[in-house]
Amino acid sequence: MNFHSAYDQGFARVAACTSQVHIGDPASNVTGIIETVRELDGRGVAIAVFPELCLTGYNIDDLLLQDVVLDATLDAVETLRAASTGLLPVIVVGAPLRHGNRLYNCAVVVHRGRVLGVVPKSYLPNYREFYEKRHFAAAAGLPGVSTVRLQRVASGLPGPEASGPGSTVPFGTRLLFRAVDLPGLTFHVEICEDLWVPVSPGAEAALAGATVELNLSGSPITVGRSRERHRLCADASAKQLQAYVYAAAGPGESSTDLSWDGQTMIYECGELLAKTPRFDPEPGYCLADVDLDALRQERMRQGSFDDNRLALRAKDNRLALGIGDAAAADDATSPDTWGDIPFTLDPPRTDIGLERAISRFPFVPNDPELLEQDCYEAYNIQVYGLRRRLEALGGSKVVIGVSGGLDSTHALLVAAKAMDQAGRPRSDILAFTMPGFATTDHTKNNALALCEAMGIPCEILDIRPTATRMLKEMGHPAGDGEPVYDVTFENVQAGLRYDFLFRIANQRGGIVLGTGDLSELALGWCTFGVGDQMSHYNVNPGVPKTLIQHLIRWCISSNQFDEATDAVLESVLGTEISPELVPARPGEQIQSTQAKIGPYELQDFTLFHLLRKGLRPSRIVFMSHHAWADVEAGAWPPGFRPEDRNQYSLAHIKEWTRLFLRRFVGNQFKRSTLPNGPKVVAGGSLSPRGDWRMPSDAVANAWLADLETVPEE
């Protein structure tokens, strides 16, 4: 395996193409298609999809029934077959083909000198501007797997029939094309209207094992149709847990009564990976690397996907158990038969880059509107959770420790809004700032100023005298003033803070509000027991560190509070993340959390892909490297200051991933006893009652061994 190879990492590069149409002239049309395919071959593309009837033109009406056009179409297929011999891409083109007494609107699948199969269109539109039934027969109701004789097209196989008068190839709507040397790449083809029907051929193919669906479309453009296409492709890819590759007719199509925009797009599980500009007078293409590993993981995790397959088969005997199902293979005309067409792709196993946008911050959308929507939802999920808990308790007050850092600041904002919505005074929030041996005036003053601006009472409770006495009673050198700043020194302070908060809650009729976030829980960066790992209720355990800052920014931009509060929030956002437990010696920087446990932006990237995707560490590092190697490449979330933008070498990413794995596995015991708190992001939570359950005595050896396959550069 080549670590830097996208194909070895479980990706497959696909392209959705437009072509220059010459009306009724297959010889000219195939010439342009071959030129595009040769270009795509140089870019390492596995599958190239062209529009419906691209060999003749879609909008040519009764010319479709002319023998001269149909013969020329077969000659063009032969030209394409011969030209494909030394090319990588599987080429999928649209063509009208005769079969028996009828003409069918077909997709022809060509690869390395062979026609692998022909897929006819199942459902023909005959409404609005479409009159396909005038010329074509619908394939719906035909056997899903049979054969067709292609006169004038050689087989491409060795032997006496290699260049004979014609070849016999698989024909049907239930053909699954499977790459034998690229696990997970199985594709199916449907044509235009097939996507618009209630139960599409592609949906059935997905249940039978297709991970990539290809759609060759004519689809003239009218106002609003582009949105409709996007919606359908996004929904199909999301429901079917697959990649959806769509190519619509474009330049050169007849404009007698219609227009064409040449829209192409590639979706994966509801996410748009790539698209082309529309109304371009020149042919073009979009391409993207489809994540086959992620698709496999999604289907394995979402058990209802397979339940649906089994239920439908049991109900009407229309869906086979999967590729190569022996029972279905007994009857080649059975409606639940699927034809398994294997082929050898032989993709490049070298570094061809990655044609896919990898978000540096998978928990934080780069699109401003999506980010605003996510922040609105996340904030209100937290507010609802706390408000409901307080209602259930019958009016308890909220006791919270406020440090002046990101997490406690945001928890305070949530608590304030919960009180506002419940019609209760903010004075029912009892805030405490508890300076220790390393607390700075900056953070303490931020905490005090924030509470004052929000009308929340805040008391200063200096824990240093109690901590010193505890250390002295324990016989710890720091109790006598010696600068021994070990984990005991740190946890005495962290534990005392929450010990005080719990006892104050007992005293004043309140609950302790936790502030620790999802990233800290993943890394075990919390003090177990009576410490910041514990509370009566926590509003932040479902929010990663990289999202917290954007939630605070959203509170500012959406005017949740007044200008005085916003001014303090801006100061908090500019503060170094620190536990403030170890005093800085003269000339030293303050204690840095990220210097100890790694940059949160890297660790959140790993957390998302481990928790949400279940990917192996080496694959996560591959993606992280593509996301973080170049500060100038790719998009950054809105409001992200240039001076805060970082890049990381492969060696550094590997180093911090190793630390993440060790800490993540080794600190499960802290997560197994988590207090209640709402799940917030779709990336998952670490609640032992919800998204994440694992034994506390697991070991990280298998993950670390996989990580060691990653090179240093």
PDB file of N, CA and C in Angstrom, residues 120-161:
ATOM      1  N   PRO A 120     -30.624  -0.157 -20.494  1.00  0.00           N
ATOM      2  CA  PRO A 120     -31.706   0.625 -21.104  1.00  0.00           C
ATOM      3  C   PRO A 120     -32.448   1.457 -20.056  1.00  0.00           C
ATOM      4  N   LYS A 121     -33.051   2.517 -20.517  1.00  0.00           N
ATOM      5  CA  LYS A 121     -33.814   3.405 -19.634  1.00  0.00           C
ATOM      6  C   LYS A 121     -35.107   2.720 -19.211  1.00  0.00           C
ATOM      7  N   SER A 122     -35.357   2.710 -17.914  1.00  0.00           N
ATOM      8  CA  SER A 122     -36.522   1.997 -17.391  1.00  0.00           C
ATOM      9  C   SER A 122     -37.817   2.753 -17.629  1.00  0.00           C
ATOM     10  N   TYR A 123     -37.806   4.073 -17.374  1.00  0.00           N
ATOM     11  CA  TYR A 123     -39.050   4.847 -17.378  1.00  0.00           C
ATOM     12  C   TYR A 123     -38.913   6.021 -18.347  1.00  0.00           C
ATOM     13  N   LEU A 124     -39.879   6.125 -19.243  1.00  0.00           N
ATOM     14  CA  LEU A 124     -39.824   7.140 -20.285  1.00  0.00           C
ATOM     15  C   LEU A 124     -40.801   8.273 -19.980  1.00  0.00           C
ATOM     16  N   PRO A 125     -40.341   9.517 -19.956  1.00  0.00           N
ATOM     17  CA  PRO A 125     -41.260  10.643 -19.743  1.00  0.00           C
ATOM     18  C   PRO A 125     -42.066  10.900 -21.013  1.00  0.00           C
ATOM     19  N   ASN A 126     -43.307  11.205 -20.826  1.00  0.00           N
ATOM     20  CA  ASN A 126     -44.170  11.531 -21.963  1.00  0.00           C
ATOM     21  C   ASN A 126     -45.148  12.622 -21.537  1.00  0.00           C
ATOM     22  N   TYR A 127     -44.585  13.666 -20.958  1.00  0.00           N
ATOM     23  CA  TYR A 127     -45.390  14.777 -20.454  1.00  0.00           C
ATOM     24  C   TYR A 127     -44.578  16.054 -20.629  1.00  0.00           C
ATOM     25  N   ARG A 128     -45.237  17.175 -20.505  1.00  0.00           N
ATOM     26  CA  ARG A 128     -44.617  18.486 -20.736  1.00  0.00           C
ATOM     27  C   ARG A 128     -43.843  18.465 -22.063  1.00  0.00           C
ATOM     28  N   GLU A 129     -42.537  18.698 -22.020  1.00  0.00           N
ATOM     29  CA  GLU A 129     -41.766  18.797 -23.259  1.00  0.00           C
ATOM     30  C   GLU A 129     -41.196  17.467 -23.729  1.00  0.00           C
ATOM     31  N   PHE A 130     -41.544  16.364 -23.059  1.00  0.00           N
ATOM     32  CA  PHE A 130     -40.952  15.065 -23.370  1.00  0.00           C
ATOM     33  C   PHE A 130     -41.933  14.196 -24.161  1.00  0.00           C
ATOM     34  N   TYR A 131     -41.388  13.538 -25.206  1.00  0.00           N
ATOM     35  CA  TYR A 131     -42.219  12.640 -26.029  1.00  0.00           C
ATOM     36  C   TYR A 131     -41.427  11.375 -26.346  1.00  0.00           C
ATOM     37  N   GLU A 132     -40.771  10.800 -25.361  1.00  0.00           N
ATOM     38  CA  GLU A 132     -39.848   9.702 -25.626  1.00  0.00           C
ATOM     39  C   GLU A 132     -40.553   8.429 -26.085  1.00  0.00           C
ATOM     40  N   LYS A 133     -41.787   8.252 -25.687  1.00  0.00           N
ATOM     41  CA  LYS A 133     -42.477   7.019 -26.091  1.00  0.00           C
ATOM     42  C   LYS A 133     -42.803   7.004 -27.591  1.00  0.00           C
ATOM     43  N   ARG A 134     -42.648   8.123 -28.239  1.00  0.00           N
ATOM     44  CA  ARG A 134     -42.810   8.161 -29.700  1.00  0.00           C
ATOM     45  C   ARG A 134     -41.725   7.321 -30.374  1.00  0.00           C
ATOM     46  N   HIS A 135     -40.547   7.241 -29.730  1.00  0.00           N
ATOM     47  CA  HIS A 135     -39.412   6.580 -30.373  1.00  0.00           C
ATOM     48  C   HIS A 135     -38.926   5.346 -29.623  1.00  0.00           C
ATOM     49  N   PHE A 136     -39.003   5.384 -28.296  1.00  0.00           N
ATOM     50  CA  PHE A 136     -38.347   4.355 -27.492  1.00  0.00           C
ATOM     51  C   PHE A 136     -39.349   3.439 -26.790  1.00  0.00           C
ATOM     52  N   ALA A 137     -38.853   2.258 -26.469  1.00  0.00           N
ATOM     53  CA  ALA A 137     -39.577   1.334 -25.596  1.00  0.00           C
ATOM     54  C   ALA A 137     -39.020   1.463 -24.184  1.00  0.00           C
ATOM     55  N   ALA A 138     -39.894   1.383 -23.206  1.00  0.00           N
ATOM     56  CA  ALA A 138     -39.449   1.425 -21.817  1.00  0.00           C
ATOM     57  C   ALA A 138     -38.905   0.063 -21.413  1.00  0.00           C
ATOM     58  N   ALA A 139     -37.838   0.075 -20.641  1.00  0.00           N
ATOM     59  CA  ALA A 139     -37.241  -1.186 -20.188  1.00  0.00           C
ATOM     60  C   ALA A 139     -37.901  -1.721 -18.935  1.00  0.00           C
ATOM     61  N   ALA A 140     -38.696  -0.895 -18.257  1.00  0.00           N
ATOM     62  CA  ALA A 140     -39.383  -1.374 -17.060  1.00  0.00           C
ATOM     63  C   ALA A 140     -40.272  -2.557 -17.428  1.00  0.00           C
ATOM     64  N   GLY A 141     -40.132  -3.667 -16.727  1.00  0.00           N
ATOM     65  CA  GLY A 141     -40.896  -4.866 -17.014  1.00  0.00           C
ATOM     66  C   GLY A 141     -40.128  -5.892 -17.810  1.00  0.00           C
ATOM     67  N   LEU A 142     -39.036  -5.469 -18.480  1.00  0.00           N
ATOM     68  CA  LEU A 142     -38.177  -6.436 -19.163  1.00  0.00           C
ATOM     69  C   LEU A 142     -37.371  -7.220 -18.136  1.00  0.00           C
ATOM     70  N   PRO A 143     -36.833  -8.374 -18.510  1.00  0.00           N
ATOM     71  CA  PRO A 143     -35.915  -9.067 -17.593  1.00  0.00           C
ATOM     72  C   PRO A 143     -34.775  -8.135 -17.190  1.00  0.00           C
ATOM     73  N   GLY A 144     -34.435  -8.168 -15.932  1.00  0.00           N
ATOM     74  CA  GLY A 144     -33.383  -7.285 -15.442  1.00  0.00           C
ATOM     75  C   GLY A 144     -32.025  -7.607 -16.000  1.00  0.00           C
ATOM     76  N   VAL A 145     -31.825  -8.850 -16.435  1.00  0.00           N
ATOM     77  CA  VAL A 145     -30.544  -9.285 -16.970  1.00  0.00           C
ATOM     78  C   VAL A 145     -30.798 -10.158 -18.184  1.00  0.00           C
ATOM     79  N   SER A 146     -30.283  -9.736 -19.335  1.00  0.00           N
ATOM     80  CA  SER A 146     -30.319 -10.565 -20.540  1.00  0.00           C
ATOM     81  C   SER A 146     -29.116 -10.174 -21.390  1.00  0.00           C
ATOM     82  N   THR A 147     -29.199 -10.309 -22.691  1.00  0.00           N
ATOM     83  CA  THR A 147     -28.091  -9.927 -23.568  1.00  0.00           C
ATOM     84  C   THR A 147     -28.631  -9.192 -24.781  1.00  0.00           C
ATOM     85  N   VAL A 148     -27.733  -8.451 -25.438  1.00  0.00           N
ATOM     86  CA  VAL A 148     -28.066  -7.760 -26.674  1.00  0.00           C
ATOM     87  C   VAL A 148     -26.911  -7.964 -27.648  1.00  0.00           C
ATOM     88  N   ARG A 149     -27.250  -8.106 -28.915  1.00  0.00           N
ATOM     89  CA  ARG A 149     -26.246  -8.252 -29.967  1.00  0.00           C
ATOM     90  C   ARG A 149     -25.951  -6.883 -30.562  1.00  0.00           C
ATOM     91  N   LEU A 150     -24.684  -6.456 -30.461  1.00  0.00           N
ATOM     92  CA  LEU A 150     -24.268  -5.172 -31.008  1.00  0.00           C
ATOM     93  C   LEU A 150     -23.565  -5.413 -32.339  1.00  0.00           C
ATOM     94  N   GLN A 151     -24.317  -5.307 -33.421  1.00  0.00           N
ATOM     95  CA  GLN A 151     -23.708  -5.422 -34.741  1.00  0.00           C
ATOM     96  C   GLN A 151     -22.705  -4.286 -34.940  1.00  0.00           C
ATOM     97  N   ARG A 152     -21.625  -4.591 -35.672  1.00  0.00           N
ATOM     98  CA  ARG A 152     -20.610  -3.596 -36.031  1.00  0.00           C
ATOM     99  C   ARG A 152     -19.673  -3.269 -34.877  1.00  0.00           C
ATOM    100  N   VAL A 153     -19.866  -3.917 -33.700  1.00  0.00           N
ATOM    101  CA  VAL A 153     -19.012  -3.649 -32.532  1.00  0.00           C
ATOM    102  C   VAL A 153     -18.274  -4.926 -32.168  1.00  0.00           C
ATOM    103  N   ALA A 154     -16.948  -4.890 -32.181  1.00  0.00           N
ATOM    104  CA  ALA A 154     -16.137  -6.061 -31.844  1.00  0.00           C
ATOM    105  C   ALA A 154     -16.214  -6.349 -30.355  1.00  0.00           C
ATOM    106  N   SER A 155     -15.944  -7.603 -29.987  1.00  0.00           N
ATOM    107  CA  SER A 155     -16.036  -7.986 -28.576  1.00  0.00           C
ATOM    108  C   SER A 155     -14.870  -7.463 -27.754  1.00  0.00           C
ATOM    109  N   GLY A 156     -13.710  -7.311 -28.398  1.00  0.00           N
ATOM    110  CA  GLY A 156     -12.532  -6.888 -27.644  1.00  0.00           C
ATOM    111  C   GLY A 156     -11.890  -7.999 -26.867  1.00  0.00           C
ATOM    112  N   LEU A 157     -12.427  -9.204 -26.994  1.00  0.00           N
ATOM    113  CA  LEU A 157     -11.882 -10.361 -26.288  1.00  0.00           C
ATOM    114  C   LEU A 157     -10.940 -11.124 -27.207  1.00  0.00           C
ATOM    115  N   PRO A 158      -9.961 -11.838 -26.644  1.00  0.00           N
ATOM    116  CA  PRO A 158      -9.063 -12.634 -27.485  1.00  0.00           C
ATOM    117  C   PRO A 158      -9.819 -13.788 -28.128  1.00  0.00           C
ATOM    118  N   GLY A 159      -9.366 -14.217 -29.294  1.00  0.00           N
ATOM    119  CA  GLY A 159     -10.003 -15.348 -29.955  1.00  0.00           C
ATOM    120  C   GLY A 159     -10.578 -14.961 -31.298  1.00  0.00           C
ATOM    121  N   PRO A 160     -11.194 -15.906 -31.977  1.00  0.00           N
ATOM    122  CA  PRO A 160     -11.680 -15.667 -33.340  1.00  0.00           C
ATOM    123  C   PRO A 160     -12.800 -14.642 -33.445  1.00  0.00           C
ATOM    124  N   GLU A 161     -13.556 -14.397 -32.339  1.00  0.00           N
ATOM    125  CA  GLU A 161     -14.664 -13.445 -32.408  1.00  0.00           C
ATOM    126  C   GLU A 161     -14.239 -12.026 -32.031  1.00  0.00           C
TER     127      GLU A 161
END
